[in-house]
XYZ file of C-alpha atoms in Angstrom:
159
model
C -0.165 -0.243 -0.155
C 1.404 3.485 -0.473
C 0.726 6.436 1.935
C -1.291 7.957 -0.906
C -3.891 4.807 -0.975
C -5.821 5.397 2.708
C -7.027 8.695 1.845
C -7.384 8.294 -2.335
C -9.799 5.297 -1.522
C -12.963 7.172 -1.146
C -13.161 8.259 -5.059
C -13.868 11.455 -3.617
C -11.430 13.753 -3.304
C -9.712 14.099 -7.013
C -8.497 17.452 -6.420
C -7.170 17.089 -3.546
C -4.433 13.859 -5.757
C -5.055 14.828 -9.022
C -5.531 11.441 -9.528
C -8.269 8.627 -8.665
C -6.923 5.804 -6.809
C -7.929 3.432 -9.001
C -4.998 5.070 -11.228
C -2.736 5.298 -8.651
C -2.885 1.737 -6.949
C -2.040 0.503 -10.703
C 1.612 2.611 -10.436
C 5.075 0.647 -9.566
C 6.264 1.715 -5.484
C 9.006 2.422 -7.423
C 6.902 5.478 -9.198
C 6.126 6.387 -5.162
C 9.745 6.102 -4.310
C 10.857 8.927 -7.503
C 8.166 11.062 -6.070
C 9.067 11.350 -2.490
C 12.431 11.615 -3.658
C 12.279 14.836 -6.377
C 9.577 16.310 -3.676
C 12.398 16.288 -1.112
C 15.076 17.656 -3.785
C 15.132 21.232 -4.631
C 13.056 21.546 -7.899
C 9.809 23.479 -8.177
C 7.548 21.882 -5.562
C 7.894 20.239 -2.469
C 6.748 17.073 0.359
C 6.771 17.063 3.655
C 6.683 14.078 5.956
C 5.945 13.694 9.054
C 6.744 9.856 11.106
C 5.531 8.201 14.016
C 8.062 7.070 16.831
C 8.932 4.063 15.544
C 9.064 5.441 11.139
C 5.759 5.109 9.845
C 4.786 7.526 7.874
C 1.275 9.168 9.571
C 0.770 12.872 7.312
C 2.377 14.232 4.067
C 1.197 17.638 2.498
C 2.610 18.440 -1.053
C 3.092 21.987 -3.018
C 2.932 22.836 -5.431
C 4.149 25.681 -7.418
C 1.954 27.566 -10.132
C 3.267 29.953 -12.118
C 1.961 32.304 -14.332
C -0.021 31.820 -17.632
C -0.548 28.060 -16.584
C -3.553 26.191 -16.496
C -4.110 24.843 -12.782
C -6.183 21.326 -12.166
C -9.097 22.675 -12.657
C -8.082 24.167 -15.761
C -8.497 28.410 -14.691
C -5.941 30.443 -15.191
C -2.841 31.423 -13.278
C -2.396 34.727 -12.328
C 0.153 35.356 -10.332
C 3.090 32.811 -9.089
C 1.233 30.692 -5.873
C 1.817 27.730 -3.866
C -1.414 24.951 -3.791
C -1.322 22.444 -0.855
C -2.316 19.265 -2.439
C -2.146 15.185 -1.001
C -2.767 16.419 2.778
C -3.590 13.292 4.769
C -2.300 12.379 8.461
C -3.938 9.112 9.421
C -6.628 9.378 11.620
C -4.765 8.636 15.445
C -2.469 11.901 14.447
C -5.187 13.980 13.203
C -6.328 17.694 15.112
C -2.521 17.972 17.219
C 1.417 18.520 16.954
C 1.661 16.906 13.658
C -0.841 18.423 11.557
C 0.342 21.993 12.693
C 3.806 21.634 12.035
C 3.227 19.804 8.043
C 1.395 23.132 7.524
C 3.510 25.512 9.219
C 6.270 24.045 7.447
C 4.713 23.400 3.926
C 3.303 27.721 4.418
C 6.734 29.158 5.682
C 8.421 27.072 2.313
C 5.713 28.488 0.172
C 6.843 31.482 1.206
C 9.808 31.926 2.086
C 11.630 29.825 -0.483
C 9.741 29.455 -3.002
C 8.362 32.873 -2.907
C 5.312 33.069 -4.154
C 2.721 35.834 -4.000
C -1.018 32.855 -2.678
C -0.689 29.792 -0.853
C -4.357 28.118 -1.437
C -5.578 24.408 -1.356
C -8.961 22.308 -2.139
C -11.506 21.178 0.994
C -14.216 18.559 -0.234
C -17.234 20.661 0.865
C -18.105 18.071 2.626
C -15.078 17.556 5.060
C -15.880 20.121 7.752
C -13.366 18.916 10.461
C -10.579 19.631 7.327
C -11.641 23.473 6.548
C -12.304 23.576 10.007
C -8.746 23.148 10.916
C -7.434 24.623 8.203
C -9.161 28.177 9.091
C -7.734 27.034 12.106
C -4.386 27.427 10.327
C -5.168 31.097 8.533
C -7.187 29.662 5.175
C -9.919 31.503 4.357
C -12.860 30.025 1.735
C -12.614 32.465 -1.836
C -14.609 30.080 -4.580
C -16.956 27.176 -4.766
C -15.058 24.840 -7.013
C -17.547 21.496 -8.358
C -17.503 19.869 -4.706
C -14.665 21.671 -3.533
C -13.833 25.013 -1.637
C -10.684 26.862 -2.799
C -9.164 28.279 -0.273
C -6.661 31.127 0.391
C -3.848 31.254 3.351
C -4.092 35.248 5.192
C -2.549 35.151 8.352
C -4.011 37.209 11.119
C -2.243 40.328 11.428
C -0.402 41.103 14.545
């Protein structure tokens, strides 16, 4: 089982993962290792992984840097350099705690400081109230409805 297979199984998160479980499950283990390594080393994107005490992956978030003029996963034109947080997953027994906050802090900080983006966004399924509540606490606000998803943008409280 790949680290992404648990959350993909529901089939309700095409914007979150850019592929369905049925498609992703056909890719070999080496694809996932290469994809993770690519996201962890240089380049325009980053994947952040949280490990539990025994080394098991307990959470992940990937930051995709989107350039002006390109098209996003919904087919809309990107207006400014921005980061899109995708493939967010934390195992249920670790949700709502320091791991989730740490993953988001690392991803947003990297996007703003290292990648130099003007905007950080994510999509959340409109039926996923728990995730939306966490994203709001993390500084995200709804900015659009895209199909079954809310688009949320990082707007930290000033002060």
